[in-house]
mmCIF file of C-alpha atoms in Angstrom:
data_model
loop_
_atom_site.group_PDB
_atom_site.id
_atom_site.type_symbol
_atom_site.label_atom_id
_atom_site.label_comp_id
_atom_site.label_asym_id
_atom_site.label_seq_id
_atom_site.Cartn_x
_atom_site.Cartn_y
_atom_site.Cartn_z
ATOM 1 C CA MET A 1 -3.430 15.978 7.724
ATOM 2 C CA PRO A 2 -0.973 15.903 4.494
ATOM 3 C CA THR A 3 -1.855 19.811 2.601
ATOM 4 C CA ALA A 4 -3.267 18.662 -1.255
ATOM 5 C CA VAL A 5 -2.075 21.049 -3.567
ATOM 6 C CA GLY A 6 -4.751 22.254 -5.640
ATOM 7 C CA GLY A 7 -5.547 25.655 -7.828
ATOM 8 C CA SER A 8 -2.874 24.516 -10.404
ATOM 9 C CA PRO A 9 -4.032 24.738 -14.074
ATOM 10 C CA PRO A 10 -5.227 21.572 -15.138
ATOM 11 C CA VAL A 11 -2.312 19.488 -17.515
ATOM 12 C CA PRO A 12 -2.394 18.631 -21.299
ATOM 13 C CA ILE A 13 -2.198 15.452 -20.437
ATOM 14 C CA SER A 14 -1.560 14.166 -24.118
ATOM 15 C CA SER A 15 1.198 16.360 -24.462
ATOM 16 C CA ALA A 16 3.097 15.190 -21.350
ATOM 17 C CA LEU A 17 2.595 11.717 -21.574
ATOM 18 C CA ALA A 18 2.377 12.183 -18.040
ATOM 19 C CA TRP A 19 1.783 9.143 -16.055
ATOM 20 C CA ALA A 20 3.033 5.821 -15.136
ATOM 21 C CA ILE A 21 6.845 5.574 -14.856
ATOM 22 C CA PRO A 22 7.116 4.701 -11.200
ATOM 23 C CA GLY A 23 10.110 2.733 -12.038
ATOM 24 C CA ALA A 24 12.270 5.100 -13.145
ATOM 25 C CA SER A 25 15.045 6.931 -10.879
ATOM 26 C CA ASP A 26 16.277 10.197 -10.935
ATOM 27 C CA ARG A 27 19.841 9.472 -10.309
ATOM 28 C CA VAL A 28 21.545 9.787 -13.839
ATOM 29 C CA LYS A 29 23.277 6.237 -13.132
ATOM 30 C CA ARG A 30 20.213 4.316 -12.559
ATOM 31 C CA THR A 31 17.668 6.073 -14.961
ATOM 32 C CA ALA A 32 17.848 4.453 -17.989
ATOM 33 C CA ALA A 33 17.674 0.635 -16.437
ATOM 34 C CA ALA A 34 15.269 1.626 -13.877
ATOM 35 C CA ILE A 35 12.330 3.189 -16.457
ATOM 36 C CA THR A 36 12.927 0.034 -18.584
ATOM 37 C CA GLY A 37 12.555 -2.516 -15.722
ATOM 38 C CA THR A 38 16.220 -3.600 -16.466
ATOM 39 C CA ALA A 39 17.216 -2.812 -13.164
ATOM 40 C CA ASP A 40 17.476 -5.908 -10.689
ATOM 41 C CA ARG A 41 16.399 -8.188 -13.451
ATOM 42 C CA HIS A 42 17.367 -11.084 -11.835
ATOM 43 C CA ALA A 43 16.473 -10.613 -8.081
ATOM 44 C CA ASP A 44 13.690 -10.398 -6.145
ATOM 45 C CA LEU A 45 11.300 -10.664 -8.936
ATOM 46 C CA GLY A 46 8.373 -12.148 -7.099
ATOM 47 C CA THR A 47 5.786 -14.193 -8.750
ATOM 48 C CA PRO A 48 5.603 -16.008 -12.320
ATOM 49 C CA LYS A 49 4.773 -14.093 -15.208
ATOM 50 C CA HIS A 50 1.342 -15.227 -14.917
ATOM 51 C CA LEU A 51 0.481 -17.850 -13.105
ATOM 52 C CA GLY A 52 -1.146 -19.375 -16.005
ATOM 53 C CA CYS A 53 -3.494 -16.284 -16.336
ATOM 54 C CA THR A 54 -5.639 -15.471 -18.812
ATOM 55 C CA GLU A 55 -8.027 -12.767 -19.563
ATOM 56 C CA GLN A 56 -10.489 -15.276 -18.100
ATOM 57 C CA ASN A 57 11.489 14.588 2.567
ATOM 58 C CA LEU A 58 11.010 15.716 5.765
ATOM 59 C CA PRO A 59 14.277 14.220 6.010
ATOM 60 C CA ALA A 60 12.896 12.224 8.353
ATOM 61 C CA ARG A 61 11.267 10.391 5.296
ATOM 62 C CA TRP A 62 7.578 11.755 5.615
ATOM 63 C CA SER A 63 5.504 15.075 5.208
ATOM 64 C CA ALA A 64 2.760 13.715 6.902
ATOM 65 C CA ARG A 65 1.450 11.092 9.313
ATOM 66 C CA VAL A 66 -0.692 8.042 7.827
ATOM 67 C CA ARG A 67 -4.239 9.341 8.629
ATOM 68 C CA ARG A 68 -6.366 6.748 10.151
ATOM 69 C CA ARG A 69 -10.415 7.037 10.139
ATOM 70 C CA ARG A 70 -12.155 4.320 10.830
ATOM 71 C CA SER A 71 -10.774 0.812 9.983
ATOM 72 C CA ARG A 72 -7.709 -0.763 10.934
ATOM 73 C CA VAL A 73 -6.530 -3.555 8.740
ATOM 74 C CA VAL A 74 -4.952 -6.776 10.308
ATOM 75 C CA LEU A 75 -2.786 -8.323 7.796
ATOM 76 C CA SER A 76 -3.278 -12.053 6.906
ATOM 77 C CA SER A 77 -2.147 -12.409 3.437
ATOM 78 C CA SER A 78 0.957 -11.098 1.160
ATOM 79 C CA LEU A 79 0.788 -8.218 -0.955
ATOM 80 C CA LEU A 80 0.392 -8.472 -4.824
ATOM 81 C CA LEU A 81 2.091 -5.416 -6.572
ATOM 82 C CA VAL A 82 0.538 -4.385 -10.045
ATOM 83 C CA HIS A 83 3.017 -1.788 -11.670
ATOM 84 C CA GLY A 84 2.504 1.004 -14.054
ATOM 85 C CA SER A 85 3.510 1.956 -17.694
ATOM 86 C CA LEU A 86 6.576 1.338 -19.566
ATOM 87 C CA SER A 87 7.752 -0.930 -16.786
ATOM 88 C CA ASP A 88 7.320 -4.539 -15.297
ATOM 89 C CA ARG A 89 7.229 -6.470 -12.277
ATOM 90 C CA THR A 90 10.866 -5.544 -11.428
ATOM 91 C CA GLN A 91 10.339 -2.009 -10.620
ATOM 92 C CA TRP A 92 9.187 -3.247 -7.196
ATOM 93 C CA ALA A 93 12.250 -5.062 -6.332
ATOM 94 C CA PRO A 94 13.187 -2.000 -3.835
ATOM 95 C CA LEU A 95 10.103 -1.717 -2.289
ATOM 96 C CA ARG A 96 10.038 -5.932 -1.865
ATOM 97 C CA ARG A 97 12.955 -5.897 -0.196
ATOM 98 C CA ALA A 98 12.285 -2.733 2.218
ATOM 99 C CA LEU A 99 8.831 -4.687 3.140
ATOM 100 C CA ARG A 100 10.585 -7.999 3.871
ATOM 101 C CA ARG A 101 13.073 -6.202 6.053
ATOM 102 C CA LEU A 102 9.808 -5.295 8.005
ATOM 103 C CA GLY A 103 8.459 -8.975 8.180
ATOM 104 C CA VAL A 104 5.540 -8.063 5.201
ATOM 105 C CA ALA A 105 5.913 -10.229 2.394
ATOM 106 C CA ALA A 106 4.714 -9.296 -1.335
ATOM 107 C CA SER A 107 4.638 -10.548 -4.852
ATOM 108 C CA ALA A 108 4.779 -8.808 -8.084
ATOM 109 C CA TYR A 109 3.761 -9.720 -11.840
ATOM 110 C CA ASP A 110 4.442 -8.768 -15.703
ATOM 111 C CA ARG A 111 0.868 -7.244 -16.494
ATOM 112 C CA GLU A 112 0.198 -8.689 -20.064
ATOM 113 C CA PRO A 113 0.853 -5.550 -22.464
ATOM 114 C CA PRO A 114 -2.642 -4.325 -23.330
ATOM 115 C CA ARG A 115 -4.076 -4.495 -27.197
ATOM 116 C CA PRO A 116 -7.188 -2.851 -28.134
ATOM 117 C CA THR A 117 -10.450 -4.891 -27.788
ATOM 118 C CA GLY A 118 -12.892 -3.402 -29.697
ATOM 119 C CA GLU A 119 -14.621 -1.964 -26.383
ATOM 120 C CA HIS A 120 -16.357 1.216 -26.692
ATOM 121 C CA PRO A 121 -15.363 2.745 -24.677
ATOM 122 C CA PRO A 122 -12.577 0.818 -23.447
ATOM 123 C CA THR A 123 -12.317 -0.582 -20.271
ATOM 124 C CA PHE A 124 -10.228 -2.511 -17.671
ATOM 125 C CA ALA A 125 -11.933 -5.718 -18.022
ATOM 126 C CA PRO A 126 -8.683 -7.249 -19.221
ATOM 127 C CA ASP A 127 -6.585 -5.814 -16.860
ATOM 128 C CA ILE A 128 -8.941 -6.523 -13.694
ATOM 129 C CA ALA A 129 -9.636 -10.157 -15.053
ATOM 130 C CA GLU A 130 -5.829 -10.817 -15.130
ATOM 131 C CA LEU A 131 -5.546 -9.159 -11.486
ATOM 132 C CA ARG A 132 -8.054 -11.319 -10.048
ATOM 133 C CA CYS A 133 -6.639 -14.485 -11.303
ATOM 134 C CA GLN A 134 -3.423 -13.466 -9.599
ATOM 135 C CA LEU A 135 -4.852 -12.768 -6.661
ATOM 136 C CA GLY A 136 -6.601 -16.319 -6.572
ATOM 137 C CA GLY A 137 -3.149 -17.865 -7.380
ATOM 138 C CA LEU A 138 -1.130 -16.272 -4.538
ATOM 139 C CA GLY A 139 -4.102 -16.157 -2.136
ATOM 140 C CA SER A 140 -3.335 -12.236 -2.057
ATOM 141 C CA ARG A 141 -5.953 -9.784 -0.197
ATOM 142 C CA VAL A 142 -4.526 -6.627 -0.195
ATOM 143 C CA VAL A 143 -3.111 -4.647 -3.877
ATOM 144 C CA VAL A 144 -0.826 -1.817 -4.215
ATOM 145 C CA GLY A 145 -0.910 -0.149 -7.502
ATOM 146 C CA ALA A 146 0.880 2.556 -8.886
ATOM 147 C CA SER A 147 0.106 4.439 -11.837
ATOM 148 C CA TYR A 148 -1.888 2.643 -14.461
ATOM 149 C CA GLY A 149 -1.407 -0.082 -11.899
ATOM 150 C CA GLY A 150 -3.089 2.265 -9.315
ATOM 151 C CA ALA A 151 -6.124 2.673 -11.701
ATOM 152 C CA VAL A 152 -6.401 -0.704 -12.593
ATOM 153 C CA ALA A 153 -6.544 -1.670 -8.431
ATOM 154 C CA LEU A 154 -9.286 0.921 -8.029
ATOM 155 C CA ALA A 155 -11.250 -0.440 -10.711
ATOM 156 C CA HIS A 156 -11.103 -3.738 -9.389
ATOM 157 C CA ALA A 157 -11.757 -2.527 -6.077
ATOM 158 C CA LEU A 158 -14.976 -1.207 -7.002
ATOM 159 C CA GLU A 159 -16.343 -4.078 -9.251
ATOM 160 C CA HIS A 160 -15.094 -6.611 -6.540
ATOM 161 C CA PRO A 161 -14.461 -4.873 -2.944
ATOM 162 C CA SER A 162 -14.845 -8.288 -1.051
ATOM 163 C CA GLU A 163 -12.086 -9.560 -2.593
ATOM 164 C CA LEU A 164 -9.845 -7.292 -0.261
ATOM 165 C CA GLU A 165 -8.366 -6.370 2.739
ATOM 166 C CA ALA A 166 -6.804 -3.399 1.811
ATOM 167 C CA LEU A 167 -5.965 -1.001 -1.056
ATOM 168 C CA VAL A 168 -2.787 0.745 -1.574
ATOM 169 C CA LEU A 169 -2.783 3.550 -4.596
ATOM 170 C CA VAL A 170 0.483 5.057 -5.432
ATOM 171 C CA GLU A 171 0.188 7.966 -7.648
ATOM 172 C CA PRO A 172 -2.946 6.386 -9.735
ATOM 173 C CA THR A 173 -3.560 7.491 -12.962
ATOM 174 C CA LEU A 174 -7.046 8.572 -12.346
ATOM 175 C CA LEU A 175 -7.606 10.630 -14.986
ATOM 176 C CA GLY A 176 -11.197 10.777 -14.779
ATOM 177 C CA LEU A 177 -11.337 12.559 -11.442
ATOM 178 C CA LEU A 178 -9.297 15.663 -12.537
ATOM 179 C CA PRO A 179 -11.417 18.774 -12.283
ATOM 180 C CA VAL A 180 -11.755 18.964 -15.703
ATOM 181 C CA PRO A 181 -11.541 15.092 -17.096
ATOM 182 C CA GLU A 182 -12.062 16.151 -20.472
ATOM 183 C CA GLN A 183 -8.637 17.829 -21.048
ATOM 184 C CA ALA A 184 -7.354 14.198 -20.806
ATOM 185 C CA GLN A 185 -6.969 12.993 -24.474
ATOM 186 C CA PRO A 186 -5.879 9.776 -25.737
ATOM 187 C CA LEU A 187 -2.255 9.502 -27.099
ATOM 188 C CA SER A 188 -2.219 9.925 -30.896
ATOM 189 C CA GLU A 189 -0.227 6.990 -32.701
ATOM 190 C CA PRO A 190 2.315 6.279 -33.740
ATOM 191 C CA ILE A 191 3.890 7.354 -30.267
ATOM 192 C CA ASP A 192 7.605 8.247 -32.108
ATOM 193 C CA ASP A 193 10.826 9.147 -30.078
ATOM 194 C CA VAL A 194 9.657 13.074 -29.305
ATOM 195 C CA ALA A 195 6.415 11.672 -27.194
ATOM 196 C CA LEU A 196 8.765 9.171 -25.250
ATOM 197 C CA ALA A 197 11.290 11.908 -24.305
ATOM 198 C CA ASP A 198 8.301 14.046 -23.191
ATOM 199 C CA PHE A 199 7.131 11.414 -21.583
ATOM 200 C CA CYS A 200 10.466 10.434 -19.831
ATOM 201 C CA ASP A 201 11.642 13.850 -19.120
ATOM 202 C CA ALA A 202 8.029 14.883 -17.434
ATOM 203 C CA MET A 203 8.166 11.682 -14.776
ATOM 204 C CA ALA A 204 11.704 11.247 -14.639
ATOM 205 C CA GLY A 205 13.316 14.603 -14.981
ATOM 206 C CA GLN A 206 14.652 16.852 -17.555
ATOM 207 C CA GLY A 207 17.428 14.814 -19.662
ATOM 208 C CA THR A 208 16.175 11.308 -18.935
ATOM 209 C CA TRP A 209 15.818 10.356 -22.072
ATOM 210 C CA GLU A 210 18.838 12.162 -23.642
ATOM 211 C CA ARG A 211 20.737 10.202 -21.215
ATOM 212 C CA SER A 212 19.391 6.764 -21.710
ATOM 213 C CA SER A 213 21.402 4.230 -23.816
ATOM 214 C CA GLU A 214 20.287 3.293 -27.000
ATOM 215 C CA ARG A 215 19.255 -0.301 -25.910
ATOM 216 C CA SER A 216 16.892 1.053 -23.395
ATOM 217 C CA ARG A 217 15.083 3.556 -25.676
ATOM 218 C CA GLN A 218 14.722 0.758 -27.988
ATOM 219 C CA GLU A 219 12.792 -1.442 -25.367
ATOM 220 C CA LEU A 220 10.634 1.731 -24.661
ATOM 221 C CA ARG A 221 9.811 1.846 -27.955
ATOM 222 C CA ALA A 222 8.761 -1.832 -27.654
ATOM 223 C CA MET A 223 6.487 -0.615 -25.230
ATOM 224 C CA ALA A 224 4.820 2.282 -26.605
ATOM 225 C CA PRO A 225 1.675 0.668 -28.312
ATOM 226 C CA ALA A 226 0.849 -0.919 -24.855
ATOM 227 C CA LEU A 227 1.538 2.948 -23.918
ATOM 228 C CA ALA A 228 -1.543 4.144 -26.421
ATOM 229 C CA GLU A 229 -3.835 1.621 -25.505
ATOM 230 C CA GLU A 230 -3.308 2.257 -21.826
ATOM 231 C CA SER A 231 -4.026 5.790 -22.004
ATOM 232 C CA ARG A 232 -7.450 4.952 -23.972
ATOM 233 C CA ARG A 233 -8.781 3.002 -21.143
ATOM 234 C CA LEU A 234 -7.024 5.575 -18.518
ATOM 235 C CA VAL A 235 -8.977 8.451 -20.139
ATOM 236 C CA ALA A 236 -12.309 6.405 -20.420
ATOM 237 C CA PHE A 237 -12.313 5.408 -16.777
ATOM 238 C CA ARG A 238 -14.320 7.732 -14.918
ATOM 239 C CA PRO A 239 -15.833 6.230 -11.514
ATOM 240 C CA LEU A 240 -18.836 7.782 -10.109
ATOM 241 C CA PRO A 241 -18.920 9.946 -6.860
ATOM 242 C CA GLU A 242 -21.396 7.379 -5.274
ATOM 243 C CA ALA A 243 -19.469 4.677 -6.324
ATOM 244 C CA LEU A 244 -16.103 5.800 -4.544
ATOM 245 C CA ALA A 245 -18.621 6.623 -1.380
ATOM 246 C CA GLY A 246 -19.696 3.263 -1.315
ATOM 247 C CA LEU A 247 -15.982 1.798 -1.412
ATOM 248 C CA ARG A 248 -15.810 0.511 2.331
ATOM 249 C CA VAL A 249 -11.922 -0.899 1.648
ATOM 250 C CA PRO A 250 -9.595 0.759 3.619
ATOM 251 C CA THR A 251 -7.162 2.633 1.267
ATOM 252 C CA LEU A 252 -3.868 4.762 1.611
ATOM 253 C CA VAL A 253 -3.091 6.925 -0.867
ATOM 254 C CA ALA A 254 0.955 7.979 -1.418
ATOM 255 C CA THR A 255 1.549 10.680 -3.083
ATOM 256 C CA ALA A 256 4.935 13.027 -4.157
ATOM 257 C CA GLY A 257 5.607 16.394 -3.897
ATOM 258 C CA ARG A 258 7.954 16.569 -7.288
ATOM 259 C CA SER A 259 5.673 14.583 -9.479
ATOM 260 C CA PRO A 260 3.253 16.841 -11.869
ATOM 261 C CA ALA A 261 0.574 18.808 -9.500
ATOM 262 C CA TYR A 262 -2.739 16.948 -11.111
ATOM 263 C CA PHE A 263 -1.431 13.711 -9.042
ATOM 264 C CA ARG A 264 -2.110 15.315 -6.129
ATOM 265 C CA GLU A 265 -5.340 16.518 -7.330
ATOM 266 C CA ILE A 266 -6.521 13.275 -8.120
ATOM 267 C CA ALA A 267 -5.210 12.148 -4.584
ATOM 268 C CA ALA A 268 -7.037 15.158 -2.657
ATOM 269 C CA ARG A 269 -10.335 13.881 -4.571
ATOM 270 C CA LEU A 270 -9.871 10.109 -3.823
ATOM 271 C CA GLU A 271 -9.497 11.640 0.038
ATOM 272 C CA ARG A 272 -12.550 13.670 0.260
ATOM 273 C CA VAL A 273 -15.054 10.978 -1.383
ATOM 274 C CA LEU A 274 -13.279 7.797 0.067
ATOM 275 C CA PRO A 275 -15.452 6.762 3.272
ATOM 276 C CA ASP A 276 -12.079 4.723 4.766
ATOM 277 C CA ALA A 277 -9.358 6.689 2.733
ATOM 278 C CA ARG A 278 -5.409 7.753 4.653
ATOM 279 C CA ARG A 279 -2.785 9.269 2.757
ATOM 280 C CA VAL A 280 0.823 10.049 2.893
ATOM 281 C CA HIS A 281 3.174 12.196 1.178
ATOM 282 C CA TYR A 282 6.556 12.573 0.156
ATOM 283 C CA GLN A 283 7.891 15.687 -0.903
ATOM 284 C CA ASP A 284 11.058 15.647 -1.764
ATOM 285 C CA ALA A 285 9.882 12.356 -3.887
ATOM 286 C CA GLY A 286 9.020 12.211 -7.863
ATOM 287 C CA HIS A 287 6.834 9.428 -9.249
ATOM 288 C CA ASP A 288 9.364 7.063 -9.109
ATOM 289 C CA LEU A 289 8.648 7.215 -5.068
ATOM 290 C CA PRO A 290 8.390 3.253 -5.077
ATOM 291 C CA VAL A 291 12.525 3.334 -6.044
ATOM 292 C CA SER A 292 13.640 6.565 -4.759
ATOM 293 C CA HIS A 293 11.738 6.083 -1.590
ATOM 294 C CA ALA A 294 11.710 2.421 -1.024
ATOM 295 C CA ARG A 295 12.320 2.543 2.467
ATOM 296 C CA GLU A 296 10.204 5.285 3.581
ATOM 297 C CA LEU A 297 7.088 3.750 1.640
ATOM 298 C CA ALA A 298 7.564 0.061 3.175
ATOM 299 C CA GLU A 299 7.300 1.662 6.708
ATOM 300 C CA ALA A 300 4.035 3.043 5.587
ATOM 301 C CA LEU A 301 2.460 0.318 4.210
ATOM 302 C CA ALA A 302 3.799 -1.520 7.106
ATOM 303 C CA ALA A 303 1.971 0.354 9.682
ATOM 304 C CA PHE A 304 -1.094 1.424 7.842
ATOM 305 C CA LEU A 305 -1.894 -3.003 7.807
ATOM 306 C CA ARG A 306 -0.503 -3.630 11.185
#
C-alpha cells in the first residue's frame, strides 16, 4: 500500500498557481513545447477537436503496486483522456503511444477554454456537458483525467456514474478535498507574467519560464483567461463525503513524489473515502508524469483495466 504524504502545511494555492500542467516536461529541451502543448502536435492527436459537441522511481518504475479492493475492470471500450490547464490534447501523445504498444486504445480531445457563465458559484457543468458529448461520440466508458481534467472527470462520475466502467485520476486538482479548502482562492485577473512564471516553475521546475521561448510564453499568455475561470470552478467544487462514499465506479488515482504535497493529500483522501479506489505512486515523477513516465503509467492503466 502506498504511503501518503501528509502533515505538510497547506499551500497558498493562489500564490503558486498550483494546478494543471501535466503536459510539461522537466527536460530543458522539451519544457517550453510540452507546456504549451506544441510537442508532438502533428503526431498521435486522437479525436477531432470537439466532434461537433456543444455545451448541450523506483528505478523499476513504481514505488507501489496498484492496490485492488473489490471490482475487477473488464475493458470493453477505448479510454477518453481529459487534459489539464494551459495544455491541449497533444499532452497525451506519449501516453497514447505507450498504451497502444500494450493494446489499449485511447483518444483525446481539446477542451473548450472555459469562460464565465454567470453561475454563482461556478460549476463544471459546461465541462461535463462537453465530456459527455465526447463519450457519446466515441462510445468510451473509461475516463482518464489529469489535474483540472481529473477534477472534471470526478465531477462527471459523481453525476453520471452509470456512464462509466472505470475512472483514472492523475493528480486531480480537487481543492475542495484539502484539509483547509478555504485557503484555496481563485486567481486574480489579469494573470501577468509573474504569475505565469510562478505557475510554470512550480509545476515543471525552477527556471522553466526563463528557459521558455517567447513564442511559448505568448501561447501561455493567451491561455491565461481560461486559467482564471478554471481556478474559480476548482475552488467552488467541494464534493460531499457521502457522495464520494457512494461512488461505486472502480477508480485508480496516480500521484507523483515531486509535485506539490497537496496533490498527495488529495489522493490520500480519495483513497480513504472512495469505496473502490486503488492508488499508484511514482516517487521520482513530477506533475508532468503522463509525459515523463508515460510507459510506467501506461503499464499501471493496463493492469488496472485488465
